[in-house]
């Protein structure tokens, strides 16, 4: 075999080994994989905390350094997840991947896309779609709370996105912590429809923002109530039809009729 051909084979072999290692770390269930996934979740939460604090710290001298450091972490995570995937094209088509790509763009262009920076908090929604997060729940015996957790995260993400939107477009630049708290106060008061009235948004745009916030907020509260109080469903994926949620005592899938073999809790 010629030298260039050998180098090509070795490069391919090294890439295959790297993908195999990343696949074990991101999707495995070994103690090492669990530790890696836990560290990744902690880093994600730290990144989300940075996004929440961005309106308050964006005027500081170290903000750009932090912004580009987070961009490097997000880019590394996206590349690693792509390499760990068995189907890269399918992964790139998922909404969570689009969200991460958009977040990376806002991090790389913080000045040009400053008005869209509040959408970075969608990383929280993206994290809620992470398989590693729910594997952690399963290992702690909290699998039955998955649906309720999804509902809580969806509501929290919505509250923070609307807060960021209100702060960006209805409060003067550099309003700082007080302005952000006012935006959060308005958002919570509007979503809960208590309507204190001491903080209102001006003009037609302000009224439309309040209307949309109330409509979506109420629906998310209803969704949360349903997840908390209706009977919990079992997550059991079926390759035949793709349905994942079933009644705990179901014998056949209601979508395709396939015979279910759902293990009992704790077995």
Coordinates of C-alpha atoms in Angstrom, one line a residue, residues 130-242:
X130 CA -31.3 15.8 25.6
X131 CA -31.4 12.1 26.1
X132 CA -28.6 12.3 28.8
X133 CA -30.8 14.5 31.0
X134 CA -33.6 12.0 31.0
X135 CA -31.3 9.0 31.5
X136 CA -30.1 10.8 34.7
X137 CA -33.8 11.0 35.8
X138 CA -34.3 7.3 35.0
X139 CA -31.3 6.3 37.0
X140 CA -32.7 8.3 40.0
X141 CA -36.1 6.6 39.7
X142 CA -37.8 9.8 38.5
X143 CA -38.8 8.6 35.1
X144 CA -42.5 9.2 35.8
X145 CA -41.8 12.9 36.3
X146 CA -40.5 13.3 32.7
X147 CA -43.7 14.8 31.3
X148 CA -44.2 17.2 34.2
X149 CA -40.5 18.2 33.9
X150 CA -41.0 19.0 30.2
X151 CA -44.0 21.1 31.0
X152 CA -42.1 23.1 33.7
X153 CA -39.1 23.6 31.4
X154 CA -41.4 24.8 28.6
X155 CA -43.1 27.3 30.9
X156 CA -39.8 28.5 32.4
X157 CA -38.3 28.9 28.9
X158 CA -41.3 30.9 27.7
X159 CA -41.1 33.2 30.8
X160 CA -37.4 33.9 30.2
X161 CA -37.8 34.4 26.5
X162 CA -40.7 36.9 27.0
X163 CA -38.7 38.7 29.7
X164 CA -35.7 39.0 27.4
X165 CA -38.0 40.3 24.6
X166 CA -39.7 42.9 26.8
X167 CA -36.3 44.0 28.3
X168 CA -34.8 44.3 24.8
X169 CA -37.6 46.2 23.0
X170 CA -39.4 48.1 25.7
X171 CA -36.6 49.2 28.2
X172 CA -33.8 51.6 27.4
X173 CA -30.4 50.2 26.7
X174 CA -28.3 49.8 29.8
X175 CA -31.3 49.6 32.2
X176 CA -29.3 46.9 34.0
X177 CA -30.7 44.7 36.8
X178 CA -33.6 46.9 37.7
X179 CA -34.9 47.0 34.1
X180 CA -34.6 43.2 33.8
X181 CA -36.5 42.7 37.1
X182 CA -39.2 45.0 35.8
X183 CA -39.4 43.0 32.6
X184 CA -39.7 39.8 34.6
X185 CA -42.2 41.3 36.9
X186 CA -44.4 42.4 33.9
X187 CA -44.1 38.9 32.3
X188 CA -45.1 37.0 35.4
X189 CA -48.0 39.4 36.1
X190 CA -49.2 39.1 32.5
X191 CA -48.8 35.3 32.3
X192 CA -50.7 34.8 35.5
X193 CA -53.3 37.4 34.4
X194 CA -53.2 39.1 37.8
X195 CA -52.5 42.4 36.0
X196 CA -51.2 44.5 38.7
X197 CA -51.1 47.5 36.3
X198 CA -48.1 49.3 37.8
X199 CA -45.8 48.2 34.9
X200 CA -47.4 48.3 31.5
X201 CA -45.9 48.4 28.0
X202 CA -46.6 51.5 25.9
X203 CA -48.4 51.6 22.5
X204 CA -50.1 49.0 20.4
X205 CA -47.0 46.8 20.3
X206 CA -47.0 46.7 24.1
X207 CA -50.7 45.7 24.2
X208 CA -50.1 43.0 21.5
X209 CA -47.2 41.7 23.5
X210 CA -49.3 41.4 26.6
X211 CA -52.1 39.6 24.7
X212 CA -49.8 37.0 23.1
X213 CA -48.0 36.5 26.5
X214 CA -51.3 35.8 28.2
X215 CA -52.7 33.4 25.6
X216 CA -49.5 31.3 25.4
X217 CA -48.9 31.5 29.1
X218 CA -52.3 30.3 30.0
X219 CA -52.0 27.3 27.6
X220 CA -48.6 26.4 29.1
X221 CA -50.1 26.6 32.6
X222 CA -52.9 24.2 31.5
X223 CA -50.3 21.9 30.0
X224 CA -48.4 21.9 33.3
X225 CA -51.6 21.1 35.3
X226 CA -52.4 18.2 32.9
X227 CA -48.9 16.8 33.3
X228 CA -49.1 17.0 37.1
X229 CA -52.6 15.7 37.8
X230 CA -53.5 13.3 35.0
X231 CA -52.4 9.7 35.3
X232 CA -48.7 9.3 34.3
X233 CA -47.9 7.5 31.1
X234 CA -45.1 5.1 30.5
X235 CA -42.3 6.0 28.1
X236 CA -41.7 2.9 25.9
X237 CA -40.5 3.5 22.3
X238 CA -41.9 1.3 19.5
X239 CA -40.0 1.1 16.2
X240 CA -43.2 0.1 14.4
X241 CA -45.1 3.4 14.8
X242 CA -42.8 5.6 16.9

